JSON list of C-alpha atoms and ligand atoms in Angstrom, two decimals:
[
{"chain": "A", "resi": 1, "resn": "MET", "atom": "CA", "xyz": [4.01, -16.53, -21.11]},
{"chain": "A", "resi": 2, "resn": "ALA", "atom": "CA", "xyz": [3.52, -12.78, -20.96]},
{"chain": "A", "resi": 3, "resn": "LEU", "atom": "CA", "xyz": [5.73, -10.98, -18.49]},
{"chain": "A", "resi": 4, "resn": "TYR", "atom": "CA", "xyz": [2.76, -9.33, -16.83]},
{"chain": "A", "resi": 5, "resn": "SER", "atom": "CA", "xyz": [-0.59, -10.88, -15.99]},
{"chain": "A", "resi": 6, "resn": "GLU", "atom": "CA", "xyz": [-3.80, -9.41, -17.38]},
{"chain": "A", "resi": 7, "resn": "LYS", "atom": "CA", "xyz": [-4.69, -8.18, -13.92]},
{"chain": "A", "resi": 8, "resn": "VAL", "atom": "CA", "xyz": [-1.41, -6.28, -13.63]},
{"chain": "A", "resi": 9, "resn": "MET", "atom": "CA", "xyz": [-2.01, -4.69, -17.03]},
{"chain": "A", "resi": 10, "resn": "ASP", "atom": "CA", "xyz": [-5.60, -3.86, -16.12]},
{"chain": "A", "resi": 11, "resn": "HIS", "atom": "CA", "xyz": [-4.68, -2.19, -12.84]},
{"chain": "A", "resi": 12, "resn": "PHE", "atom": "CA", "xyz": [-1.78, -0.40, -14.50]},
{"chain": "A", "resi": 13, "resn": "ARG", "atom": "CA", "xyz": [-3.97, 0.98, -17.29]},
{"chain": "A", "resi": 14, "resn": "ASN", "atom": "CA", "xyz": [-7.03, 1.70, -15.14]},
{"chain": "A", "resi": 15, "resn": "PRO", "atom": "CA", "xyz": [-5.76, 2.18, -11.62]},
{"chain": "A", "resi": 16, "resn": "ARG", "atom": "CA", "xyz": [-8.50, 2.21, -8.95]},
{"chain": "A", "resi": 17, "resn": "ASN", "atom": "CA", "xyz": [-8.67, 4.77, -6.16]},
{"chain": "A", "resi": 18, "resn": "VAL", "atom": "CA", "xyz": [-6.10, 7.21, -7.50]},
{"chain": "A", "resi": 19, "resn": "GLY", "atom": "CA", "xyz": [-6.04, 10.58, -5.81]},
{"chain": "A", "resi": 20, "resn": "VAL", "atom": "CA", "xyz": [-5.82, 12.42, -2.54]},
{"chain": "A", "resi": 21, "resn": "ILE", "atom": "CA", "xyz": [-8.08, 12.46, 0.53]},
{"chain": "A", "resi": 22, "resn": "GLU", "atom": "CA", "xyz": [-7.80, 16.02, 1.81]},
{"chain": "A", "resi": 23, "resn": "ASP", "atom": "CA", "xyz": [-9.02, 15.27, 5.34]},
{"chain": "A", "resi": 24, "resn": "ALA", "atom": "CA", "xyz": [-7.37, 11.85, 5.61]},
{"chain": "A", "resi": 25, "resn": "ASP", "atom": "CA", "xyz": [-7.08, 10.27, 9.06]},
{"chain": "A", "resi": 26, "resn": "GLY", "atom": "CA", "xyz": [-3.80, 8.62, 8.15]},
{"chain": "A", "resi": 27, "resn": "VAL", "atom": "CA", "xyz": [-1.24, 9.29, 5.43]},
{"chain": "A", "resi": 28, "resn": "GLY", "atom": "CA", "xyz": [1.70, 7.07, 4.64]},
{"chain": "A", "resi": 29, "resn": "GLU", "atom": "CA", "xyz": [4.54, 7.71, 2.27]},
{"chain": "A", "resi": 30, "resn": "VAL", "atom": "CA", "xyz": [7.33, 5.31, 1.45]},
{"chain": "A", "resi": 31, "resn": "GLY", "atom": "CA", "xyz": [10.07, 5.38, -1.10]},
{"chain": "A", "resi": 32, "resn": "ASN", "atom": "CA", "xyz": [12.47, 2.90, -2.53]},
{"chain": "A", "resi": 33, "resn": "PRO", "atom": "CA", "xyz": [15.91, 4.49, -2.45]},
{"chain": "A", "resi": 34, "resn": "VAL", "atom": "CA", "xyz": [17.21, 2.21, -5.19]},
{"chain": "A", "resi": 35, "resn": "CYS", "atom": "CA", "xyz": [14.68, 2.82, -7.96]},
{"chain": "A", "resi": 36, "resn": "GLY", "atom": "CA", "xyz": [13.54, 6.19, -6.57]},
{"chain": "A", "resi": 37, "resn": "ASP", "atom": "CA", "xyz": [9.84, 5.28, -6.73]},
{"chain": "A", "resi": 38, "resn": "ILE", "atom": "CA", "xyz": [7.49, 6.83, -4.20]},
{"chain": "A", "resi": 39, "resn": "MET", "atom": "CA", "xyz": [4.06, 5.72, -3.01]},
{"chain": "A", "resi": 40, "resn": "LYS", "atom": "CA", "xyz": [1.61, 7.65, -0.88]},
{"chain": "A", "resi": 41, "resn": "ILE", "atom": "CA", "xyz": [-1.55, 6.19, 0.72]},
{"chain": "A", "resi": 42, "resn": "TYR", "atom": "CA", "xyz": [-4.43, 8.16, 2.27]},
{"chain": "A", "resi": 43, "resn": "LEU", "atom": "CA", "xyz": [-6.88, 6.51, 4.66]},
{"chain": "A", "resi": 44, "resn": "LYS", "atom": "CA", "xyz": [-10.27, 7.65, 5.92]},
{"chain": "A", "resi": 45, "resn": "ILE", "atom": "CA", "xyz": [-11.07, 5.69, 9.05]},
{"chain": "A", "resi": 46, "resn": "ASN", "atom": "CA", "xyz": [-14.41, 5.75, 10.88]},
{"chain": "A", "resi": 47, "resn": "ASP", "atom": "CA", "xyz": [-15.18, 5.39, 14.59]},
{"chain": "A", "resi": 48, "resn": "GLU", "atom": "CA", "xyz": [-15.47, 1.61, 14.24]},
{"chain": "A", "resi": 49, "resn": "LYS", "atom": "CA", "xyz": [-11.92, 1.60, 12.90]},
{"chain": "A", "resi": 50, "resn": "VAL", "atom": "CA", "xyz": [-13.08, 0.56, 9.46]},
{"chain": "A", "resi": 51, "resn": "ILE", "atom": "CA", "xyz": [-11.44, 1.95, 6.34]},
{"chain": "A", "resi": 52, "resn": "GLU", "atom": "CA", "xyz": [-14.16, 4.01, 4.71]},
{"chain": "A", "resi": 53, "resn": "ASP", "atom": "CA", "xyz": [-12.04, 5.33, 1.91]},
{"chain": "A", "resi": 54, "resn": "VAL", "atom": "CA", "xyz": [-8.54, 4.88, 0.60]},
{"chain": "A", "resi": 55, "resn": "LYS", "atom": "CA", "xyz": [-6.67, 6.65, -2.17]},
{"chain": "A", "resi": 56, "resn": "PHE", "atom": "CA", "xyz": [-3.15, 6.54, -3.49]},
{"chain": "A", "resi": 57, "resn": "GLU", "atom": "CA", "xyz": [-0.60, 8.50, -5.46]},
{"chain": "A", "resi": 58, "resn": "THR", "atom": "CA", "xyz": [2.31, 6.56, -6.89]},
{"chain": "A", "resi": 59, "resn": "PHE", "atom": "CA", "xyz": [5.25, 8.02, -8.71]},
{"chain": "A", "resi": 60, "resn": "GLY", "atom": "CA", "xyz": [6.77, 4.85, -9.93]},
{"chain": "A", "resi": 61, "resn": "CYS", "atom": "CA", "xyz": [6.84, 1.91, -12.25]},
{"chain": "A", "resi": 62, "resn": "GLY", "atom": "CA", "xyz": [3.83, 0.08, -13.69]},
{"chain": "A", "resi": 63, "resn": "SER", "atom": "CA", "xyz": [4.09, -2.72, -11.14]},
{"chain": "A", "resi": 64, "resn": "ALA", "atom": "CA", "xyz": [4.07, -0.20, -8.30]},
{"chain": "A", "resi": 65, "resn": "ILE", "atom": "CA", "xyz": [0.96, 1.44, -9.73]},
{"chain": "A", "resi": 66, "resn": "ALA", "atom": "CA", "xyz": [-0.78, -1.93, -10.23]},
{"chain": "A", "resi": 67, "resn": "SER", "atom": "CA", "xyz": [0.24, -3.00, -6.70]},
{"chain": "A", "resi": 68, "resn": "SER", "atom": "CA", "xyz": [-1.08, 0.16, -5.07]},
{"chain": "A", "resi": 69, "resn": "SER", "atom": "CA", "xyz": [-4.32, -0.04, -7.04]},
{"chain": "A", "resi": 70, "resn": "MET", "atom": "CA", "xyz": [-4.87, -3.68, -6.03]},
{"chain": "A", "resi": 71, "resn": "ALA", "atom": "CA", "xyz": [-3.84, -3.00, -2.42]},
{"chain": "A", "resi": 72, "resn": "THR", "atom": "CA", "xyz": [-6.39, -0.19, -2.08]},
{"chain": "A", "resi": 73, "resn": "GLU", "atom": "CA", "xyz": [-9.11, -2.51, -3.39]},
{"chain": "A", "resi": 74, "resn": "LEU", "atom": "CA", "xyz": [-8.11, -5.20, -0.92]},
{"chain": "A", "resi": 75, "resn": "ILE", "atom": "CA", "xyz": [-8.39, -2.92, 2.12]},
{"chain": "A", "resi": 76, "resn": "MET", "atom": "CA", "xyz": [-11.37, -0.77, 1.12]},
{"chain": "A", "resi": 77, "resn": "GLY", "atom": "CA", "xyz": [-14.20, -1.24, 3.64]},
{"chain": "A", "resi": 78, "resn": "LYS", "atom": "CA", "xyz": [-12.06, -3.53, 5.81]},
{"chain": "A", "resi": 79, "resn": "PRO", "atom": "CA", "xyz": [-11.22, -3.19, 9.50]},
{"chain": "A", "resi": 80, "resn": "LEU", "atom": "CA", "xyz": [-7.91, -1.52, 10.20]},
{"chain": "A", "resi": 81, "resn": "GLU", "atom": "CA", "xyz": [-6.48, -4.74, 11.60]},
{"chain": "A", "resi": 82, "resn": "GLU", "atom": "CA", "xyz": [-6.99, -6.46, 8.28]},
{"chain": "A", "resi": 83, "resn": "ALA", "atom": "CA", "xyz": [-5.23, -3.67, 6.42]},
{"chain": "A", "resi": 84, "resn": "LEU", "atom": "CA", "xyz": [-2.30, -4.02, 8.80]},
{"chain": "A", "resi": 85, "resn": "SER", "atom": "CA", "xyz": [-1.97, -7.70, 8.10]},
{"chain": "A", "resi": 86, "resn": "LEU", "atom": "CA", "xyz": [-2.02, -7.25, 4.32]},
{"chain": "A", "resi": 87, "resn": "THR", "atom": "CA", "xyz": [1.22, -8.66, 2.95]},
{"chain": "A", "resi": 88, "resn": "ASN", "atom": "CA", "xyz": [2.94, -7.98, -0.33]},
{"chain": "A", "resi": 89, "resn": "GLN", "atom": "CA", "xyz": [2.45, -11.68, -1.12]},
{"chain": "A", "resi": 90, "resn": "ALA", "atom": "CA", "xyz": [-1.32, -11.21, -0.87]},
{"chain": "A", "resi": 91, "resn": "VAL", "atom": "CA", "xyz": [-1.12, -8.21, -3.20]},
{"chain": "A", "resi": 92, "resn": "THR", "atom": "CA", "xyz": [1.03, -10.16, -5.66]},
{"chain": "A", "resi": 93, "resn": "GLU", "atom": "CA", "xyz": [-1.30, -13.15, -5.57]},
{"chain": "A", "resi": 94, "resn": "ALA", "atom": "CA", "xyz": [-4.33, -10.94, -6.16]},
{"chain": "A", "resi": 95, "resn": "LEU", "atom": "CA", "xyz": [-2.54, -9.61, -9.24]},
{"chain": "A", "resi": 96, "resn": "ASP", "atom": "CA", "xyz": [-1.90, -13.17, -10.47]},
{"chain": "A", "resi": 97, "resn": "GLY", "atom": "CA", "xyz": [1.79, -12.70, -9.86]},
{"chain": "A", "resi": 98, "resn": "LEU", "atom": "CA", "xyz": [4.60, -10.28, -10.65]},
{"chain": "A", "resi": 99, "resn": "PRO", "atom": "CA", "xyz": [7.96, -11.00, -12.26]},
{"chain": "A", "resi": 100, "resn": "ALA", "atom": "CA", "xyz": [10.58, -11.79, -9.60]},
{"chain": "A", "resi": 101, "resn": "HIS", "atom": "CA", "xyz": [12.51, -8.58, -10.16]},
{"chain": "A", "resi": 102, "resn": "LYS", "atom": "CA", "xyz": [9.29, -6.61, -9.66]},
{"chain": "A", "resi": 103, "resn": "LEU", "atom": "CA", "xyz": [8.25, -8.15, -6.34]},
{"chain": "A", "resi": 104, "resn": "HIS", "atom": "CA", "xyz": [9.76, -5.27, -4.41]},
{"chain": "A", "resi": 105, "resn": "CYS", "atom": "CA", "xyz": [7.20, -2.97, -6.03]},
{"chain": "A", "resi": 106, "resn": "SER", "atom": "CA", "xyz": [4.42, -4.77, -4.15]},
{"chain": "A", "resi": 107, "resn": "VAL", "atom": "CA", "xyz": [6.43, -4.37, -0.94]},
{"chain": "A", "resi": 108, "resn": "LEU", "atom": "CA", "xyz": [6.04, -0.62, -1.33]},
{"chain": "A", "resi": 109, "resn": "ALA", "atom": "CA", "xyz": [2.25, -1.03, -1.26]},
{"chain": "A", "resi": 110, "resn": "GLU", "atom": "CA", "xyz": [2.34, -3.08, 1.94]},
{"chain": "A", "resi": 111, "resn": "GLU", "atom": "CA", "xyz": [4.63, -0.58, 3.60]},
{"chain": "A", "resi": 112, "resn": "ALA", "atom": "CA", "xyz": [2.74, 2.51, 2.46]},
{"chain": "A", "resi": 113, "resn": "ILE", "atom": "CA", "xyz": [-0.44, 1.11, 4.03]},
{"chain": "A", "resi": 114, "resn": "LYS", "atom": "CA", "xyz": [1.38, 0.23, 7.27]},
{"chain": "A", "resi": 115, "resn": "SER", "atom": "CA", "xyz": [2.87, 3.68, 7.37]},
{"chain": "A", "resi": 116, "resn": "ALA", "atom": "CA", "xyz": [-0.58, 5.29, 6.90]},
{"chain": "A", "resi": 117, "resn": "VAL", "atom": "CA", "xyz": [-2.00, 3.18, 9.74]},
{"chain": "A", "resi": 118, "resn": "LYS", "atom": "CA", "xyz": [0.95, 4.17, 11.92]},
{"chain": "A", "resi": 119, "resn": "ASP", "atom": "CA", "xyz": [0.26, 7.83, 11.14]},
{"chain": "A", "resi": 120, "resn": "TYR", "atom": "CA", "xyz": [-3.36, 7.32, 12.22]},
{"chain": "A", "resi": 121, "resn": "TYR", "atom": "CA", "xyz": [-2.23, 5.66, 15.47]},
{"chain": "A", "resi": 122, "resn": "ASP", "atom": "CA", "xyz": [0.25, 8.46, 16.14]},
{"chain": "A", "resi": 123, "resn": "LYS", "atom": "CA", "xyz": [-2.32, 11.19, 15.52]},
{"chain": "A", "resi": 124, "resn": "ASN", "atom": "CA", "xyz": [-4.86, 9.54, 17.80]},
{"chain": "A", "resi": 125, "resn": "GLY", "atom": "CA", "xyz": [-2.51, 8.52, 20.59]},
{"chain": "A", "resi": 126, "resn": "ILE", "atom": "CA", "xyz": [-3.18, 4.82, 20.01]},
{"chain": "A", "resi": 127, "resn": "GLU", "atom": "CA", "xyz": [-0.44, 2.55, 21.32]},
{"chain": "A", "resi": 128, "resn": "TYR", "atom": "CA", "xyz": [1.18, 0.01, 19.03]},
{"chain": "A", "resi": 129, "resn": "ASP", "atom": "CA", "xyz": [4.14, -2.29, 18.83]},
{"chain": "A", "resi": 130, "resn": "PRO", "atom": "CA", "xyz": [6.88, -0.58, 16.76]},
{"chain": "A", "resi": 131, "resn": "LYS", "atom": "CA", "xyz": [7.97, -4.05, 15.63]},
{"chain": "A", "resi": 132, "resn": "ASP", "atom": "CA", "xyz": [4.80, -4.18, 13.47]},
{"chain": "A", "resi": 133, "resn": "PHE", "atom": "CA", "xyz": [6.14, -1.28, 11.45]},
{"chain": "A", "resi": 134, "resn": "PRO", "atom": "CA", "xyz": [9.49, -2.09, 9.88]},
{"chain": "A", "resi": 135, "resn": "ASP", "atom": "CA", "xyz": [11.73, 0.64, 8.53]},
{"chain": "A", "resi": 136, "resn": "PRO", "atom": "CA", "xyz": [10.49, 0.97, 4.96]},
{"chain": "A", "resi": 137, "resn": "GLU", "atom": "CA", "xyz": [13.76, 2.01, 3.40]},
{"chain": "A", "resi": 138, "resn": "VAL", "atom": "CA", "xyz": [15.71, -0.92, 4.80]},
{"chain": "A", "resi": 139, "resn": "GLU", "atom": "CA", "xyz": [13.01, -3.41, 3.90]},
{"chain": "A", "resi": 140, "resn": "SER", "atom": "CA", "xyz": [12.58, -2.31, 0.29]},
{"chain": "A", "resi": 141, "resn": "CYS", "atom": "CA", "xyz": [16.25, -1.86, -0.31]},
{"chain": "A", "resi": 142, "resn": "HIS", "atom": "CA", "xyz": [17.35, -5.42, 0.27]},
{"chain": "A", "resi": 143, "resn": "MET", "atom": "CA", "xyz": [14.55, -6.74, -1.91]},
{"chain": "A", "resi": 144, "resn": "HIS", "atom": "CA", "xyz": [16.33, -5.36, -4.92]},
{"chain": "B", "resi": 1, "resn": "FES", "atom": "FE1", "xyz": [10.66, 0.76, -8.10]},
{"chain": "B", "resi": 1, "resn": "FES", "atom": "FE2", "xyz": [8.85, -0.80, -9.15]},
{"chain": "B", "resi": 1, "resn": "FES", "atom": "S1", "xyz": [10.82, -0.41, -9.90]},
{"chain": "B", "resi": 1, "resn": "FES", "atom": "S2", "xyz": [8.72, 0.30, -7.30]}
]
């Protein structure tokens, strides 16, 4: 069996939603201190708290790029709550799997989205439970 699924290869070669949203309502950046990869997510959120647009920049491995691309597709047009509940497992499943030693790359995508939502909450004075937003560095680190 090939190491990477066709979907991973497709999203790696033709990543969706790459770029920057200049007037983003929420921006999240997370890094994995072990591999040094960095992922940044930009969210445009409308008054109904629906994600109108999402873009990403990832300086990292192919799995991280494929994971961010898939994650942006999964949350595009969705209510904020749904984006918050997106797990790295859901991203991995949507990609038809990742090799075990690459699972942490999908964790970056989950955390970058959470961090962008948190930024939006902070900027708009919306209260939230800090427990919903784990420390990205600690989380990614022990996945290695
Ligand atoms: Fe670091 Fe993939 S190896 S995110």
